[in-house]
PDB file of C-alpha atoms in Angstrom:
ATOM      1  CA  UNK A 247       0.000   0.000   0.000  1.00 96.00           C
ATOM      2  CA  UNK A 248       1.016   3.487   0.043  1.00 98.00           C
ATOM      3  CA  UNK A 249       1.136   6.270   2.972  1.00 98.00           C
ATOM      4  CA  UNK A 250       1.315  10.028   1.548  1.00 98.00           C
ATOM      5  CA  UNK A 251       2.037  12.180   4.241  1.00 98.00           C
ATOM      6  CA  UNK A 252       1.088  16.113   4.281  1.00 98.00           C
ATOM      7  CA  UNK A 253       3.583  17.974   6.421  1.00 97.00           C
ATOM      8  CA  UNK A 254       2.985  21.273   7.776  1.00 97.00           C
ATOM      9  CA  UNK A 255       6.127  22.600   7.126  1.00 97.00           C
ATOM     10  CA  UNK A 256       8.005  22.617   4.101  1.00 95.00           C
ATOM     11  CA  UNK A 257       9.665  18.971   4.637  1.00 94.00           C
ATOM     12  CA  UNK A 258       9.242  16.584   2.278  1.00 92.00           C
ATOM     13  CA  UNK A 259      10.727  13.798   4.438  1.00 94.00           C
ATOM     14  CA  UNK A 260       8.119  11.613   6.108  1.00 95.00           C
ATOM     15  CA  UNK A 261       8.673  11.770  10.330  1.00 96.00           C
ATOM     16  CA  UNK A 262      10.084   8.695  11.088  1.00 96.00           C
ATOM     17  CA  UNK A 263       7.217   8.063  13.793  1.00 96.00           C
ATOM     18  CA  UNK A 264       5.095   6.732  10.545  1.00 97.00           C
ATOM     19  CA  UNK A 265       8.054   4.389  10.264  1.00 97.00           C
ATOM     20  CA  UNK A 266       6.482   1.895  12.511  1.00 97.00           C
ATOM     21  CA  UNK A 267       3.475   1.842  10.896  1.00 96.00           C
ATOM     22  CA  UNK A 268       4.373   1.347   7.236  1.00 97.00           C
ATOM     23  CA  UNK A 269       6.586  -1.857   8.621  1.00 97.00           C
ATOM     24  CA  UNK A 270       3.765  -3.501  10.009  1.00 96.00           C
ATOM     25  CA  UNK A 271       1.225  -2.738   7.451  1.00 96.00           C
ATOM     26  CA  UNK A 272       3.663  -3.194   4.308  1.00 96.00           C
ATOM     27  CA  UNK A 273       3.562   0.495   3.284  1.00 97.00           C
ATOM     28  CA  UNK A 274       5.414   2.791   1.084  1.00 97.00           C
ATOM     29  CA  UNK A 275       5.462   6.699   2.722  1.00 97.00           C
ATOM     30  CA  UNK A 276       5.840   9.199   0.673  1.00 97.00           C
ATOM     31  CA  UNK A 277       5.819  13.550   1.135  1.00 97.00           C
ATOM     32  CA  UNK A 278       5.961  16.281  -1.424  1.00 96.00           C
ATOM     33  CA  UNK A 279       8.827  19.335  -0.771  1.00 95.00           C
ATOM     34  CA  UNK A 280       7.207  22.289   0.184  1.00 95.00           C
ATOM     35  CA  UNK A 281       3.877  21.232   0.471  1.00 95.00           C
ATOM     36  CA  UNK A 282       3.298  23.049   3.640  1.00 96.00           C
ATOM     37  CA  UNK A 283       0.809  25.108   5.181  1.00 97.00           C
ATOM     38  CA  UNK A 284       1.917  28.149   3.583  1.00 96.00           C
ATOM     39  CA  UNK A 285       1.009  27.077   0.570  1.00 96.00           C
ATOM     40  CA  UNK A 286      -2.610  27.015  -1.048  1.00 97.00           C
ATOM     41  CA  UNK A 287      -4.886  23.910  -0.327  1.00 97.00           C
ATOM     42  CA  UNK A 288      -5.078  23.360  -4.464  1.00 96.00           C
ATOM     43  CA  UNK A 289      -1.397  22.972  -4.799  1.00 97.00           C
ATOM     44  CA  UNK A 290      -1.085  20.977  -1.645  1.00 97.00           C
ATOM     45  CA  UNK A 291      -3.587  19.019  -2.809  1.00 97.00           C
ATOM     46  CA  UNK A 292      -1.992  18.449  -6.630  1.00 97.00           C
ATOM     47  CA  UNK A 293       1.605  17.738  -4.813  1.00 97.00           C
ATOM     48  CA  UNK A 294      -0.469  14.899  -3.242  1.00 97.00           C
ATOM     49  CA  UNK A 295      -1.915  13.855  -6.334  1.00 98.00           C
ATOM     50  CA  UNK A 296       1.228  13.869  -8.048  1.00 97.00           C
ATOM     51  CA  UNK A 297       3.078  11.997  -5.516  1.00 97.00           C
ATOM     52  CA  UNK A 298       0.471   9.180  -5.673  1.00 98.00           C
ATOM     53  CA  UNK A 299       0.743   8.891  -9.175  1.00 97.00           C
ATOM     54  CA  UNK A 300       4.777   9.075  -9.025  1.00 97.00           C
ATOM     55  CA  UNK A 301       5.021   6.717  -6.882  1.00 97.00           C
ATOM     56  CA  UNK A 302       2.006   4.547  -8.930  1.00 96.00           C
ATOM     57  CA  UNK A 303       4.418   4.296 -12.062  1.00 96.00           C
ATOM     58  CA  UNK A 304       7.624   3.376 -10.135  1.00 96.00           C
ATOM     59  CA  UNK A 305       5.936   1.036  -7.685  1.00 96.00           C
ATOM     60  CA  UNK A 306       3.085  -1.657  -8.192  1.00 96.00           C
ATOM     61  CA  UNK A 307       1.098  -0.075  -5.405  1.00 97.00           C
ATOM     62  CA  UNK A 308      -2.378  -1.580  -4.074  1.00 96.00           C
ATOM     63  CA  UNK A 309      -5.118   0.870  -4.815  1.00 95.00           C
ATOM     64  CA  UNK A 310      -7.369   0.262  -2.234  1.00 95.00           C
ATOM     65  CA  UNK A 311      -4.650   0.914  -0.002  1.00 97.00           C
ATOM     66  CA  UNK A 312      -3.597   4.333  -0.720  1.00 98.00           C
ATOM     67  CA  UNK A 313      -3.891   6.584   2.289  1.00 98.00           C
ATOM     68  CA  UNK A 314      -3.372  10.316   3.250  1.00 98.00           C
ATOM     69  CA  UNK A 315      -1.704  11.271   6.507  1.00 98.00           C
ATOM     70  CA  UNK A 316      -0.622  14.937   7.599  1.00 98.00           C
ATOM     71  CA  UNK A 317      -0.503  17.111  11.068  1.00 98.00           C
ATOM     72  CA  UNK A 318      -2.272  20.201  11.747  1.00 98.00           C
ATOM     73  CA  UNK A 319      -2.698  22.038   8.620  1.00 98.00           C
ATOM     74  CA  UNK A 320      -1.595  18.454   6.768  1.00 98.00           C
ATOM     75  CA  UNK A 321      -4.633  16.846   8.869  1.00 98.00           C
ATOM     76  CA  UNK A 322      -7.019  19.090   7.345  1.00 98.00           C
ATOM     77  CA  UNK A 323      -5.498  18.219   3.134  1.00 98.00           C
ATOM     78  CA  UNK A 324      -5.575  14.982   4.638  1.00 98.00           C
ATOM     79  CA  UNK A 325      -9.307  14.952   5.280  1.00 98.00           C
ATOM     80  CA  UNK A 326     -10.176  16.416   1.992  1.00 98.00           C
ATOM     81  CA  UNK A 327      -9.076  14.114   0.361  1.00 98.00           C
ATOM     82  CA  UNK A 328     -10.517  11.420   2.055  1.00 98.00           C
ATOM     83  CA  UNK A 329     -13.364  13.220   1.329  1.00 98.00           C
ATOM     84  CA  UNK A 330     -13.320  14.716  -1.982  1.00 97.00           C
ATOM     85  CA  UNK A 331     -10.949  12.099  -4.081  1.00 97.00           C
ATOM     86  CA  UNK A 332     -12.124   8.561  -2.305  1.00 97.00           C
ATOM     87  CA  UNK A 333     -11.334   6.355  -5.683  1.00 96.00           C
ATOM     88  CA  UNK A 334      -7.970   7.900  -4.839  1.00 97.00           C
ATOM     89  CA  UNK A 335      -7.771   7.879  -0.782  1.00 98.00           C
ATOM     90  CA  UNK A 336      -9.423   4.398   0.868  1.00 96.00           C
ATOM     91  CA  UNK A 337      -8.537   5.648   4.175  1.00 97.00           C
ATOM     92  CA  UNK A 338      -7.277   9.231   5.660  1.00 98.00           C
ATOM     93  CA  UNK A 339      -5.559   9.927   9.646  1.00 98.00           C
ATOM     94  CA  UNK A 340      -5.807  13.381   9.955  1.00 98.00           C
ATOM     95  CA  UNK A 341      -3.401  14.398  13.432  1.00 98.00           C
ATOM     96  CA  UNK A 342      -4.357  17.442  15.664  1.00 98.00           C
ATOM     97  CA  UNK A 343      -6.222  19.050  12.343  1.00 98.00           C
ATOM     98  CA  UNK A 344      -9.679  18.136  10.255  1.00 98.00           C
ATOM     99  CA  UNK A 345     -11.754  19.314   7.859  1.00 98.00           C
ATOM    100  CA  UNK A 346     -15.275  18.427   6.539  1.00 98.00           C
ATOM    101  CA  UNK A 347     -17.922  19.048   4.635  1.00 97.00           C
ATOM    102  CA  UNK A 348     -19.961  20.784   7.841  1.00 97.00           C
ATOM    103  CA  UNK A 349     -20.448  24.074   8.650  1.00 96.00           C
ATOM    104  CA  UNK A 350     -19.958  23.265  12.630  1.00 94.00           C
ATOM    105  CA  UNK A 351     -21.143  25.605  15.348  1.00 94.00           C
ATOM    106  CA  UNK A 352     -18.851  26.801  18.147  1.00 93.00           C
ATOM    107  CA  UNK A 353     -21.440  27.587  20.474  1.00 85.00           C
ATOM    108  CA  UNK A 354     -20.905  31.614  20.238  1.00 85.00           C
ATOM    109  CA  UNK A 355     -22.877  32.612  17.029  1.00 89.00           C
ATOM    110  CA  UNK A 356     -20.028  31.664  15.090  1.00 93.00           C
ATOM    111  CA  UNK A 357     -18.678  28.354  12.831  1.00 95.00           C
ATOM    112  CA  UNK A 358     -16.199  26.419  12.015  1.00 95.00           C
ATOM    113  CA  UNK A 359     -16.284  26.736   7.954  1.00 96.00           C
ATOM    114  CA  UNK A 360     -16.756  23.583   5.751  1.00 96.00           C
ATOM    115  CA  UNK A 361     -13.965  23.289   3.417  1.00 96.00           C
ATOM    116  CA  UNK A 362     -15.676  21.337   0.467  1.00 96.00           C
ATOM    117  CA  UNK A 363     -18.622  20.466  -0.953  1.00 94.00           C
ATOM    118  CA  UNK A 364     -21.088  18.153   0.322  1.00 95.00           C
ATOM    119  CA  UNK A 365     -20.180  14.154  -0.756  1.00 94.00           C
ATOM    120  CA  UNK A 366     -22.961  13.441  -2.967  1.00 94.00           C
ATOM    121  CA  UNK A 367     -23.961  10.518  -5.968  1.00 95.00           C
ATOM    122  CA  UNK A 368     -20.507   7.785  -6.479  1.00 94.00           C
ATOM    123  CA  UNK A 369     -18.559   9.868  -4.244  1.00 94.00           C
ATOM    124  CA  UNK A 370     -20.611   9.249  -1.562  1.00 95.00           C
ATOM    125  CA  UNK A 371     -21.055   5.273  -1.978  1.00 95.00           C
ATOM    126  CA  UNK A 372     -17.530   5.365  -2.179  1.00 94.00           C
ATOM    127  CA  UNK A 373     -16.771   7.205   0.461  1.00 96.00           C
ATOM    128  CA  UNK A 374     -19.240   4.935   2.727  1.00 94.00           C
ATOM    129  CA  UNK A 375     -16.669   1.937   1.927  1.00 93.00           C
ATOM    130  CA  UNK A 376     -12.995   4.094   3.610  1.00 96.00           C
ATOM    131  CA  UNK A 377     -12.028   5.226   6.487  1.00 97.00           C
ATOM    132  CA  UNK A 378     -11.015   8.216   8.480  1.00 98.00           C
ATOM    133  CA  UNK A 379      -9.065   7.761  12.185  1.00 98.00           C
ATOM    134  CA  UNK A 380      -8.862  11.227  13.526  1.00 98.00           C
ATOM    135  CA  UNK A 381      -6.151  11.702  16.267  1.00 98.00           C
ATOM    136  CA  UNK A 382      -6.217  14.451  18.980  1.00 98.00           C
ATOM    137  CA  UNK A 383      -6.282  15.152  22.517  1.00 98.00           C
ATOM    138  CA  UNK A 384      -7.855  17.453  25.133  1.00 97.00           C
ATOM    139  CA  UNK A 385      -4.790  19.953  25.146  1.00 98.00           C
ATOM    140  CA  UNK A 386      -4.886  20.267  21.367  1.00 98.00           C
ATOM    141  CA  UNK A 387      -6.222  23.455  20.554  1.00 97.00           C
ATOM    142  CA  UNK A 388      -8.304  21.897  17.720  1.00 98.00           C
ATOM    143  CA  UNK A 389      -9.653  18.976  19.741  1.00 98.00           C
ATOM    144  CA  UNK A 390     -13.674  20.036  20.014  1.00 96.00           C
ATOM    145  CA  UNK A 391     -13.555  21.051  16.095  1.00 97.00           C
ATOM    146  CA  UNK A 392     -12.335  17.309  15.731  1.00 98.00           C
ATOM    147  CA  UNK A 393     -14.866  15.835  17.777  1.00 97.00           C
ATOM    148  CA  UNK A 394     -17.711  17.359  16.413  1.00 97.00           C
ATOM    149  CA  UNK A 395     -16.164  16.770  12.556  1.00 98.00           C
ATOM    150  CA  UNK A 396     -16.213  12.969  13.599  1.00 98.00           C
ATOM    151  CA  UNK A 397     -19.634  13.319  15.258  1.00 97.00           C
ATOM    152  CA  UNK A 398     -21.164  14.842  12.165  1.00 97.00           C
ATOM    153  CA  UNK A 399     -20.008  12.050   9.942  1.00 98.00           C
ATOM    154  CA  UNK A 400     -20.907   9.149  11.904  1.00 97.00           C
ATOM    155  CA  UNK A 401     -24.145  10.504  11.949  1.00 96.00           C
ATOM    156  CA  UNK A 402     -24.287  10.271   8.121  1.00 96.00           C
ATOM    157  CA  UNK A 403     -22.847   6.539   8.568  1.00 95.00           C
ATOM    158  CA  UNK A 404     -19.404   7.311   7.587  1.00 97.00           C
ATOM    159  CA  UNK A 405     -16.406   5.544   8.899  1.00 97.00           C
ATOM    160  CA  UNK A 406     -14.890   8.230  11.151  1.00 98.00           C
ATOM    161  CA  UNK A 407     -13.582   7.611  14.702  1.00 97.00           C
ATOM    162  CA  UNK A 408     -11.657   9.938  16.937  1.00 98.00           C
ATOM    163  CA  UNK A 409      -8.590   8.614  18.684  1.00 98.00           C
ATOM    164  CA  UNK A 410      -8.575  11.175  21.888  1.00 98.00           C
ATOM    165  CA  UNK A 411      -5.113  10.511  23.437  1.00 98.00           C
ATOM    166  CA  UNK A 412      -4.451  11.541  26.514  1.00 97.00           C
ATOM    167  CA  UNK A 413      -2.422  14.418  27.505  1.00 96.00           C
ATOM    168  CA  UNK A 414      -2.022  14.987  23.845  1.00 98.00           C
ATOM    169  CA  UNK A 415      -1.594  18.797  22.589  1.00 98.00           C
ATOM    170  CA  UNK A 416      -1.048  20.206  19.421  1.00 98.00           C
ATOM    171  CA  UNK A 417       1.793  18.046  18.616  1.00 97.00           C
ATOM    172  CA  UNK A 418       3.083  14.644  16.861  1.00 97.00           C
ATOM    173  CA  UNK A 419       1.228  11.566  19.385  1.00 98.00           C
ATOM    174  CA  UNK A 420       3.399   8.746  19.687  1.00 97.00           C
ATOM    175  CA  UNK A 421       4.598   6.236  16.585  1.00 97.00           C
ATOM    176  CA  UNK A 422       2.449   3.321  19.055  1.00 97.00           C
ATOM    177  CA  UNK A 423      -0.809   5.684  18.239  1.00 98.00           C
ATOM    178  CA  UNK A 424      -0.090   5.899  14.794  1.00 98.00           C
ATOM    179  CA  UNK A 425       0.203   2.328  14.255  1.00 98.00           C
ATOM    180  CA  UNK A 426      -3.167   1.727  15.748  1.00 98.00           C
ATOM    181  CA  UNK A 427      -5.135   4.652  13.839  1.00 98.00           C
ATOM    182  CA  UNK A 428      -3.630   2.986  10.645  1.00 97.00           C
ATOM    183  CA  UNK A 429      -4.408  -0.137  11.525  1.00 97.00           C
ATOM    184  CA  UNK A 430      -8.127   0.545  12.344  1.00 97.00           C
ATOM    185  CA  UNK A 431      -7.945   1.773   8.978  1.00 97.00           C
ATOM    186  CA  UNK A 432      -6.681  -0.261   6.866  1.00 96.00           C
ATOM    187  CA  UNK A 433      -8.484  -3.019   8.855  1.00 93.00           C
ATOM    188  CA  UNK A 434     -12.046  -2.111   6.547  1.00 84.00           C
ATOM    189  CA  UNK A 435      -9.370  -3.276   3.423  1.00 84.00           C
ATOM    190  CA  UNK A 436      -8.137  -6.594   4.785  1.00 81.00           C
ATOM    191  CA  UNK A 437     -11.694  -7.843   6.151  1.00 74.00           C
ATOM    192  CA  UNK A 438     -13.476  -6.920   3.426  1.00 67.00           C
ATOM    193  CA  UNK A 439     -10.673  -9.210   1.533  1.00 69.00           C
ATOM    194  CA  UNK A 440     -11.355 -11.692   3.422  1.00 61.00           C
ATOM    195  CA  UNK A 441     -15.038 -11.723   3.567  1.00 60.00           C
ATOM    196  CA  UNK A 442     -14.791 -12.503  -0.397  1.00 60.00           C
ATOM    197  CA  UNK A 443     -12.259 -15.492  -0.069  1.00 56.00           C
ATOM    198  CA  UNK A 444     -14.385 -17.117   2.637  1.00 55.00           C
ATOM    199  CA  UNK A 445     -17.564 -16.610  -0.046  1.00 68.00           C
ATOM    200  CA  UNK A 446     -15.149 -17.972  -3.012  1.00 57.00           C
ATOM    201  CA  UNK A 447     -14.222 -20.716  -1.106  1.00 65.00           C
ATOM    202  CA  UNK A 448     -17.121 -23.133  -1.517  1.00 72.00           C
ATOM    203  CA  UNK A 449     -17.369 -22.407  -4.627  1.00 66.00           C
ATOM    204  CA  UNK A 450     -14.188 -23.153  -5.788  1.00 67.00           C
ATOM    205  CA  UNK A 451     -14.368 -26.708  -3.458  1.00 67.00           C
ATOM    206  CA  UNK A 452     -17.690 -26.822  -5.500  1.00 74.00           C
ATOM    207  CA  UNK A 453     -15.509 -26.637  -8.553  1.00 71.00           C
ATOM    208  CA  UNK A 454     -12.858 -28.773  -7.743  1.00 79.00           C
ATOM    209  CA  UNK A 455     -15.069 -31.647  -6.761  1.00 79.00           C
ATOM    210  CA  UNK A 456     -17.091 -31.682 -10.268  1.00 82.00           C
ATOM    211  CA  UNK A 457     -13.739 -31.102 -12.349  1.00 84.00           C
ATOM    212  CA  UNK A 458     -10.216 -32.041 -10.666  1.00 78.00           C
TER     213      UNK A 458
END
Protein backbone atom coordinates (compact mmCIF):
# COMPACT_ATOMS: atom_id res chain seq x y z
CA UNK A 1 0.00 0.00 0.00
CA UNK A 2 1.02 3.49 0.04
CA UNK A 3 1.14 6.27 2.97
CA UNK A 4 1.32 10.03 1.55
CA UNK A 5 2.04 12.18 4.24
CA UNK A 6 1.09 16.11 4.28
CA UNK A 7 3.58 17.97 6.42
CA UNK A 8 2.99 21.27 7.78
CA UNK A 9 6.13 22.60 7.13
CA UNK A 10 8.00 22.62 4.10
CA UNK A 11 9.67 18.97 4.64
CA UNK A 12 9.24 16.58 2.28
CA UNK A 13 10.73 13.80 4.44
CA UNK A 14 8.12 11.61 6.11
CA UNK A 15 8.67 11.77 10.33
CA UNK A 16 10.08 8.70 11.09
CA UNK A 17 7.22 8.06 13.79
CA UNK A 18 5.09 6.73 10.55
CA UNK A 19 8.05 4.39 10.26
CA UNK A 20 6.48 1.89 12.51
CA UNK A 21 3.47 1.84 10.90
CA UNK A 22 4.37 1.35 7.24
CA UNK A 23 6.59 -1.86 8.62
CA UNK A 24 3.77 -3.50 10.01
CA UNK A 25 1.23 -2.74 7.45
CA UNK A 26 3.66 -3.19 4.31
CA UNK A 27 3.56 0.49 3.28
CA UNK A 28 5.41 2.79 1.08
CA UNK A 29 5.46 6.70 2.72
CA UNK A 30 5.84 9.20 0.67
CA UNK A 31 5.82 13.55 1.13
CA UNK A 32 5.96 16.28 -1.42
CA UNK A 33 8.83 19.34 -0.77
CA UNK A 34 7.21 22.29 0.18
CA UNK A 35 3.88 21.23 0.47
CA UNK A 36 3.30 23.05 3.64
CA UNK A 37 0.81 25.11 5.18
CA UNK A 38 1.92 28.15 3.58
CA UNK A 39 1.01 27.08 0.57
CA UNK A 40 -2.61 27.02 -1.05
CA UNK A 41 -4.89 23.91 -0.33
CA UNK A 42 -5.08 23.36 -4.46
CA UNK A 43 -1.40 22.97 -4.80
CA UNK A 44 -1.09 20.98 -1.65
CA UNK A 45 -3.59 19.02 -2.81
CA UNK A 46 -1.99 18.45 -6.63
CA UNK A 47 1.61 17.74 -4.81
CA UNK A 48 -0.47 14.90 -3.24
CA UNK A 49 -1.91 13.85 -6.33
CA UNK A 50 1.23 13.87 -8.05
CA UNK A 51 3.08 12.00 -5.52
CA UNK A 52 0.47 9.18 -5.67
CA UNK A 53 0.74 8.89 -9.18
CA UNK A 54 4.78 9.07 -9.02
CA UNK A 55 5.02 6.72 -6.88
CA UNK A 56 2.01 4.55 -8.93
CA UNK A 57 4.42 4.30 -12.06
CA UNK A 58 7.62 3.38 -10.13
CA UNK A 59 5.94 1.04 -7.69
CA UNK A 60 3.08 -1.66 -8.19
CA UNK A 61 1.10 -0.08 -5.41
CA UNK A 62 -2.38 -1.58 -4.07
CA UNK A 63 -5.12 0.87 -4.82
CA UNK A 64 -7.37 0.26 -2.23
CA UNK A 65 -4.65 0.91 0.00
CA UNK A 66 -3.60 4.33 -0.72
CA UNK A 67 -3.89 6.58 2.29
CA UNK A 68 -3.37 10.32 3.25
CA UNK A 69 -1.70 11.27 6.51
CA UNK A 70 -0.62 14.94 7.60
CA UNK A 71 -0.50 17.11 11.07
CA UNK A 72 -2.27 20.20 11.75
CA UNK A 73 -2.70 22.04 8.62
CA UNK A 74 -1.60 18.45 6.77
CA UNK A 75 -4.63 16.85 8.87
CA UNK A 76 -7.02 19.09 7.35
CA UNK A 77 -5.50 18.22 3.13
CA UNK A 78 -5.58 14.98 4.64
CA UNK A 79 -9.31 14.95 5.28
CA UNK A 80 -10.18 16.42 1.99
CA UNK A 81 -9.08 14.11 0.36
CA UNK A 82 -10.52 11.42 2.06
CA UNK A 83 -13.36 13.22 1.33
CA UNK A 84 -13.32 14.72 -1.98
CA UNK A 85 -10.95 12.10 -4.08
CA UNK A 86 -12.12 8.56 -2.31
CA UNK A 87 -11.33 6.36 -5.68
CA UNK A 88 -7.97 7.90 -4.84
CA UNK A 89 -7.77 7.88 -0.78
CA UNK A 90 -9.42 4.40 0.87
CA UNK A 91 -8.54 5.65 4.18
CA UNK A 92 -7.28 9.23 5.66
CA UNK A 93 -5.56 9.93 9.65
CA UNK A 94 -5.81 13.38 9.95
CA UNK A 95 -3.40 14.40 13.43
CA UNK A 96 -4.36 17.44 15.66
CA UNK A 97 -6.22 19.05 12.34
CA UNK A 98 -9.68 18.14 10.26
CA UNK A 99 -11.75 19.31 7.86
CA UNK A 100 -15.28 18.43 6.54
CA UNK A 101 -17.92 19.05 4.64
CA UNK A 102 -19.96 20.78 7.84
CA UNK A 103 -20.45 24.07 8.65
CA UNK A 104 -19.96 23.26 12.63
CA UNK A 105 -21.14 25.60 15.35
CA UNK A 106 -18.85 26.80 18.15
CA UNK A 107 -21.44 27.59 20.47
CA UNK A 108 -20.90 31.61 20.24
CA UNK A 109 -22.88 32.61 17.03
CA UNK A 110 -20.03 31.66 15.09
CA UNK A 111 -18.68 28.35 12.83
CA UNK A 112 -16.20 26.42 12.01
CA UNK A 113 -16.28 26.74 7.95
CA UNK A 114 -16.76 23.58 5.75
CA UNK A 115 -13.96 23.29 3.42
CA UNK A 116 -15.68 21.34 0.47
CA UNK A 117 -18.62 20.47 -0.95
CA UNK A 118 -21.09 18.15 0.32
CA UNK A 119 -20.18 14.15 -0.76
CA UNK A 120 -22.96 13.44 -2.97
CA UNK A 121 -23.96 10.52 -5.97
CA UNK A 122 -20.51 7.78 -6.48
CA UNK A 123 -18.56 9.87 -4.24
CA UNK A 124 -20.61 9.25 -1.56
CA UNK A 125 -21.06 5.27 -1.98
CA UNK A 126 -17.53 5.37 -2.18
CA UNK A 127 -16.77 7.20 0.46
CA UNK A 128 -19.24 4.93 2.73
CA UNK A 129 -16.67 1.94 1.93
CA UNK A 130 -13.00 4.09 3.61
CA UNK A 131 -12.03 5.23 6.49
CA UNK A 132 -11.01 8.22 8.48
CA UNK A 133 -9.06 7.76 12.18
CA UNK A 134 -8.86 11.23 13.53
CA UNK A 135 -6.15 11.70 16.27
CA UNK A 136 -6.22 14.45 18.98
CA UNK A 137 -6.28 15.15 22.52
CA UNK A 138 -7.85 17.45 25.13
CA UNK A 139 -4.79 19.95 25.15
CA UNK A 140 -4.89 20.27 21.37
CA UNK A 141 -6.22 23.45 20.55
CA UNK A 142 -8.30 21.90 17.72
CA UNK A 143 -9.65 18.98 19.74
CA UNK A 144 -13.67 20.04 20.01
CA UNK A 145 -13.56 21.05 16.09
CA UNK A 146 -12.34 17.31 15.73
CA UNK A 147 -14.87 15.83 17.78
CA UNK A 148 -17.71 17.36 16.41
CA UNK A 149 -16.16 16.77 12.56
CA UNK A 150 -16.21 12.97 13.60
CA UNK A 151 -19.63 13.32 15.26
CA UNK A 152 -21.16 14.84 12.17
CA UNK A 153 -20.01 12.05 9.94
CA UNK A 154 -20.91 9.15 11.90
CA UNK A 155 -24.15 10.50 11.95
CA UNK A 156 -24.29 10.27 8.12
CA UNK A 157 -22.85 6.54 8.57
CA UNK A 158 -19.40 7.31 7.59
CA UNK A 159 -16.41 5.54 8.90
CA UNK A 160 -14.89 8.23 11.15
CA UNK A 161 -13.58 7.61 14.70
CA UNK A 162 -11.66 9.94 16.94
CA UNK A 163 -8.59 8.61 18.68
CA UNK A 164 -8.57 11.17 21.89
CA UNK A 165 -5.11 10.51 23.44
CA UNK A 166 -4.45 11.54 26.51
CA UNK A 167 -2.42 14.42 27.50
CA UNK A 168 -2.02 14.99 23.85
CA UNK A 169 -1.59 18.80 22.59
CA UNK A 170 -1.05 20.21 19.42
CA UNK A 171 1.79 18.05 18.62
CA UNK A 172 3.08 14.64 16.86
CA UNK A 173 1.23 11.57 19.39
CA UNK A 174 3.40 8.75 19.69
CA UNK A 175 4.60 6.24 16.58
CA UNK A 176 2.45 3.32 19.06
CA UNK A 177 -0.81 5.68 18.24
CA UNK A 178 -0.09 5.90 14.79
CA UNK A 179 0.20 2.33 14.25
CA UNK A 180 -3.17 1.73 15.75
CA UNK A 181 -5.14 4.65 13.84
CA UNK A 182 -3.63 2.99 10.65
CA UNK A 183 -4.41 -0.14 11.52
CA UNK A 184 -8.13 0.54 12.34
CA UNK A 185 -7.94 1.77 8.98
CA UNK A 186 -6.68 -0.26 6.87
CA UNK A 187 -8.48 -3.02 8.85
CA UNK A 188 -12.05 -2.11 6.55
CA UNK A 189 -9.37 -3.28 3.42
CA UNK A 190 -8.14 -6.59 4.78
CA UNK A 191 -11.69 -7.84 6.15
CA UNK A 192 -13.48 -6.92 3.43
CA UNK A 193 -10.67 -9.21 1.53
CA UNK A 194 -11.35 -11.69 3.42
CA UNK A 195 -15.04 -11.72 3.57
CA UNK A 196 -14.79 -12.50 -0.40
CA UNK A 197 -12.26 -15.49 -0.07
CA UNK A 198 -14.38 -17.12 2.64
CA UNK A 199 -17.56 -16.61 -0.05
CA UNK A 200 -15.15 -17.97 -3.01
CA UNK A 201 -14.22 -20.72 -1.11
CA UNK A 202 -17.12 -23.13 -1.52
CA UNK A 203 -17.37 -22.41 -4.63
CA UNK A 204 -14.19 -23.15 -5.79
CA UNK A 205 -14.37 -26.71 -3.46
CA UNK A 206 -17.69 -26.82 -5.50
CA UNK A 207 -15.51 -26.64 -8.55
CA UNK A 208 -12.86 -28.77 -7.74
CA UNK A 209 -15.07 -31.65 -6.76
CA UNK A 210 -17.09 -31.68 -10.27
CA UNK A 211 -13.74 -31.10 -12.35
CA UNK A 212 -10.22 -32.04 -10.67
Amino acid sequence: GLLVWISPTPSGVPPQSLYQAADKLNLVCVASENAGNDRTALDRIQLTLDAVATVSGRIWIDPDRVYACGMSGGGRISSMLWACFPDIFTGAVPIVGMNSHHAVPIGNGKYWPKSHADPRGDRARLLRTNRLAAISGQNDYNFREMQARTGRLRREHLAARLFNIAGLGHTMPTDEHITTALTWVDHAVTQARAESADRAKPLLDRYLTEHG
